[in-house]
Coordinates of C-alpha atoms in Angstrom, one line a residue:
X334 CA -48.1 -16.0 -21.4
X335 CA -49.6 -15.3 -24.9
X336 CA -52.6 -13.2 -24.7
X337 CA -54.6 -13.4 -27.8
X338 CA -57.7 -11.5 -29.2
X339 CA -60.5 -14.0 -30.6
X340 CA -63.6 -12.7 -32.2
X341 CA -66.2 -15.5 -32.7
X342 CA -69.5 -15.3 -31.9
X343 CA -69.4 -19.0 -31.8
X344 CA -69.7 -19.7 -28.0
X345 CA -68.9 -23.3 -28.4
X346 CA -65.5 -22.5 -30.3
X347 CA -64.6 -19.8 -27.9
X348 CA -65.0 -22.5 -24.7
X349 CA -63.1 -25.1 -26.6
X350 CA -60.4 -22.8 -27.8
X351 CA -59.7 -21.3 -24.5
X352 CA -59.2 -24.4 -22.8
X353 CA -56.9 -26.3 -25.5
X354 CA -54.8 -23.3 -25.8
X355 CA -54.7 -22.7 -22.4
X356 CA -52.2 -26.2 -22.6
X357 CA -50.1 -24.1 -24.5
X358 CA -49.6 -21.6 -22.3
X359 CA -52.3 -19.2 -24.5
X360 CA -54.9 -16.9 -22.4
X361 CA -57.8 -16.5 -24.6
X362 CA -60.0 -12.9 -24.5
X363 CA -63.1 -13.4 -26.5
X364 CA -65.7 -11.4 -27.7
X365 CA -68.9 -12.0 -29.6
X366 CA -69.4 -8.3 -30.8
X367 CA -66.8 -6.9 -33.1
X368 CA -67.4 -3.7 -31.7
X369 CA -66.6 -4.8 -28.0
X370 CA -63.4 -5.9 -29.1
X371 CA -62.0 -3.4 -30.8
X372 CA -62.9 -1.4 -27.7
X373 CA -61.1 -3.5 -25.7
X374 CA -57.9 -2.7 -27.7
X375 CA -57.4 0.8 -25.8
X376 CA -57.8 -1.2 -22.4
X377 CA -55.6 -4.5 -23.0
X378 CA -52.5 -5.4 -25.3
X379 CA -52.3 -8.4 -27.0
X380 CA -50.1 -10.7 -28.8
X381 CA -52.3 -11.7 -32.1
X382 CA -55.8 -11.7 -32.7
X383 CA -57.9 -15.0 -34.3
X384 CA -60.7 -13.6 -36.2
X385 CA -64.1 -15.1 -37.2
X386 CA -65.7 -13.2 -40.4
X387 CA -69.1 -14.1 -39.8
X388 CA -70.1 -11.6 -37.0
X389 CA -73.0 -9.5 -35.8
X390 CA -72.8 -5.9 -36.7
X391 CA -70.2 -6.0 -38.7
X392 CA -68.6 -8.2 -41.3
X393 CA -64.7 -9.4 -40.6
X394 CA -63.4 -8.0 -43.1
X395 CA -63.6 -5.0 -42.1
X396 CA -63.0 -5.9 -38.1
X397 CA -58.9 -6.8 -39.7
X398 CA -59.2 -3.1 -41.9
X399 CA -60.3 -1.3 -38.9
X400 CA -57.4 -3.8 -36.7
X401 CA -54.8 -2.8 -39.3
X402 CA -55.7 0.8 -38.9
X403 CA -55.5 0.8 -35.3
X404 CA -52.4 -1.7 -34.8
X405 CA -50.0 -4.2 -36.6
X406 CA -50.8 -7.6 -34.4
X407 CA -50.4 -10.2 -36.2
X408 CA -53.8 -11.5 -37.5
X409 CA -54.9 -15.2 -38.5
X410 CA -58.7 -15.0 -40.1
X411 CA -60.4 -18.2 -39.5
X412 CA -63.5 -18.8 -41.4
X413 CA -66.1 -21.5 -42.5
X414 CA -66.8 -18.9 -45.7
X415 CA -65.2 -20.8 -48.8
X416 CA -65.0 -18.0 -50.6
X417 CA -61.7 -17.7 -52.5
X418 CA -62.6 -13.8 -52.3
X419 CA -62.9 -13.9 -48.4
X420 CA -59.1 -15.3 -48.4
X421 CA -57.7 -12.8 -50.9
X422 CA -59.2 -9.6 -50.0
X423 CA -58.1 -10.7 -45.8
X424 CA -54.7 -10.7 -46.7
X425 CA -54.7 -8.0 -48.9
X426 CA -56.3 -5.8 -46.0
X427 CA -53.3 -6.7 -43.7
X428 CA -54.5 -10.7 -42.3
X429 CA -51.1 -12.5 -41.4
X430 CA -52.9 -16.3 -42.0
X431 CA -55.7 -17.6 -43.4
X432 CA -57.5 -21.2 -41.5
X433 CA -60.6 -22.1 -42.6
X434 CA -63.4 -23.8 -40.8
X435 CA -63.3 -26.9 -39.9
X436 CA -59.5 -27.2 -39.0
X437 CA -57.9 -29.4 -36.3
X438 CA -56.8 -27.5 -32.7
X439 CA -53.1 -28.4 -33.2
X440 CA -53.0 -26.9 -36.6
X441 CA -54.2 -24.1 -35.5
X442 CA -51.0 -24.0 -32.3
X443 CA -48.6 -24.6 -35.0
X444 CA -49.8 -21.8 -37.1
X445 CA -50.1 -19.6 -34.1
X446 CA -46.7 -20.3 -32.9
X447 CA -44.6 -20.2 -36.1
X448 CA -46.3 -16.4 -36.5
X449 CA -45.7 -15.5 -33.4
X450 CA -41.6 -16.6 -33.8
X451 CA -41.8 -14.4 -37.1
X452 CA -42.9 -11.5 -35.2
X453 CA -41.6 -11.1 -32.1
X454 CA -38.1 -10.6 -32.8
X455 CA -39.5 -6.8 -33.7
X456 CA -37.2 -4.6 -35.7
X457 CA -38.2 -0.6 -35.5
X458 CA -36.7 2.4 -37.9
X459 CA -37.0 5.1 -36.6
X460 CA -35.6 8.3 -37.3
X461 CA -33.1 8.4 -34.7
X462 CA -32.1 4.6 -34.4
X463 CA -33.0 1.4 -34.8
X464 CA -34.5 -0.6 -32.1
X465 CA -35.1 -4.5 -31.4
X466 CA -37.0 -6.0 -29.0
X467 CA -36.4 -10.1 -28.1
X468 CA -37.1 -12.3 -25.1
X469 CA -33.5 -11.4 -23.6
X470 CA -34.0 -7.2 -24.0
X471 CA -34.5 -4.3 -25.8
X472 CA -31.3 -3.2 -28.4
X473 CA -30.7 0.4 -29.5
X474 CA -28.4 -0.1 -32.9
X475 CA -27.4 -3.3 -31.9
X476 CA -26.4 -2.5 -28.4
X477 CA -28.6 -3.6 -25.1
X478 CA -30.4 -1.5 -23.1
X479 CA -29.5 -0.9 -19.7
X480 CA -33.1 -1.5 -18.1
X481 CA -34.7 -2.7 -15.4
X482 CA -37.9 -4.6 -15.7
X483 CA -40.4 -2.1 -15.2
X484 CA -38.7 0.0 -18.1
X485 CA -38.3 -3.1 -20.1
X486 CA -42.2 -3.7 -19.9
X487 CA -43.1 -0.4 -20.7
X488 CA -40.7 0.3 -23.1
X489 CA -41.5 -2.9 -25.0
X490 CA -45.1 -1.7 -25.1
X491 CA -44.5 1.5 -26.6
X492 CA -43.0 0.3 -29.1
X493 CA -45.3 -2.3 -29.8
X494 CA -47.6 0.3 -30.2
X495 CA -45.5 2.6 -32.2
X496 CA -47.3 5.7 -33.6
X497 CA -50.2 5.3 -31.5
X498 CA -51.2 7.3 -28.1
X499 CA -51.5 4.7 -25.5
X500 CA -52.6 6.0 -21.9
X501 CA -51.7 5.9 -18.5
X502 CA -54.5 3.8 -17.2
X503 CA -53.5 1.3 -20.7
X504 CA -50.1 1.6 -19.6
X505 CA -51.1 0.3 -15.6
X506 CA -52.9 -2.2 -17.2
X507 CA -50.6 -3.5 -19.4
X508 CA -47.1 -3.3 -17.5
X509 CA -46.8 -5.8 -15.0
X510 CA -44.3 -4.5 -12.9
X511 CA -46.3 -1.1 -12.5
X512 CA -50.1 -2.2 -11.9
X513 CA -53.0 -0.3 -11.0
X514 CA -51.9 0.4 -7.5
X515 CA -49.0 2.8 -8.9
X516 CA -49.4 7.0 -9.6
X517 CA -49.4 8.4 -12.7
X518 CA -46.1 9.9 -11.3
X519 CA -44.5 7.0 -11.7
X520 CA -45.4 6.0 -14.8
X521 CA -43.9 9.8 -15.8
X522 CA -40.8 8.8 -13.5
X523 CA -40.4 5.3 -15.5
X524 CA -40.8 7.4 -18.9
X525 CA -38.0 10.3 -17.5
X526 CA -35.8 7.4 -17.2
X527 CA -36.3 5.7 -20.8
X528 CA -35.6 9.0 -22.1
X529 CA -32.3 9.6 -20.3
X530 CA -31.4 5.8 -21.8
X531 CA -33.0 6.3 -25.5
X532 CA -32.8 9.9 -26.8
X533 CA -30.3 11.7 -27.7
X534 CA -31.6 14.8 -25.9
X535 CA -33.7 14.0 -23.2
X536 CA -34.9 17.2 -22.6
X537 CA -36.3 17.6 -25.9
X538 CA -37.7 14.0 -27.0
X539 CA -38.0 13.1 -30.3
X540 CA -38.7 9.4 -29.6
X541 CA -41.5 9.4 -26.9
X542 CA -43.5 12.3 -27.0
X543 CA -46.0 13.5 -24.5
X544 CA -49.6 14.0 -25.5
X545 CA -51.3 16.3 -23.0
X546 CA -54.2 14.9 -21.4
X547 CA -54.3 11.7 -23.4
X548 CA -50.9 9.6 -22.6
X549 CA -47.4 8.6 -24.5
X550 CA -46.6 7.9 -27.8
X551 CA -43.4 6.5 -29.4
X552 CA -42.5 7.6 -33.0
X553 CA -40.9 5.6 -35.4

């Protein structure tokens, strides 16, 4: 299931976009305060955020600055503002799509659906390799991982997160196939064996480095 990010403080739009995109197989998270949600992006992950500009606290364009400093989700802004500004300087600070207000549901699926195509086929340099991550696995230089699905999961969500410290309890939350109910042994058990698949020598990672006291992060 897609799990996307909508800030609105627009009640009424957050009901009635939760429930039409739920047909499509779309979980909706929304938040009214800007400042809730990008709080909530070091507890949940998500697959694209739909951003309002006109919000309490702070203004939206610089809720998708502060997004594109934290993380590279794809971002559609979607505004009743007709500024031309509003549109220009959104993409320019790192918005994917621009919809203004008022706009028909559907439009809004398609729009969602054709960025999400362009996107999740990632493709990641890094120093060592290059790494792509589709719905049928995870390919290091063009050759599949052998991984099971826990690995897969968390593996995929390091790298969707790449150059950021995510941390254990973000991890349990995040990766289905380890859930709350599981040690923060075996989330370093699950990482000891990506290592033995990914680097070169696992015993001195360059890939997935350990950040004491805070969690993981995966360089690229």
């Amino acid at each position: 299931m897609t799990k996307i990010l909508l800030i609105e403080d627009d009640l009424e739009i957050t009901d009635l976009l939760t429930q039409y995109l739920g047909r499509y197989d779309m979980e909706v998270i929304g938040y009214a305060h800007p400042h809730a949600a990008l709080n909530s992006l070091s507890i949940e992950s998500y697959d694209l955020v739909l951003l309002d500009l006109t919000l309490p606290d702070m203004d939206g364009l610089e809720v998708c600055e502060r997004l594109r400093e934290y993380c590279d989700l794809p971002i559609i802004i979607s505004s009743a503002r007709s500024d031309l500004n509003d549109k220009v300087i959104g993409l320019e600070l790192g918005a994917d799509d621009y919809l203004p207000k008022p706009y028909e549901p559907r439009e809004l699926v398609a729009r969602i659906q054709s960025l999400l195509r362009r996107t999740q086929g990632r493709i990641l340099h890094t120093t060592e390799d290059t790494f792509r991550v589709d719905e049928h696995g995870i390919f290091k230089s063009g050759e599949p991982l052998p991984l099971t699905r826990a690995e897969f999961e968390l593996l995929s969500l390091l790298i969707k997160h790449s150059g950021h410290i995510i941390s254990r309890d973000f991890i349990a939350n995040n990766v289905q196939s380890i859930g709350w109910e599981s040690s923060e042994r075996s989330i370093d058990v699950l990482i000891r064996r990506i290592r033995q698949k990914i680097e070169r020598d696992p015993k001195h990672p360059v890939l997935i480095r350990s950040v004491r006291g805070m969690g993981y992060q995966f360089i690229p």
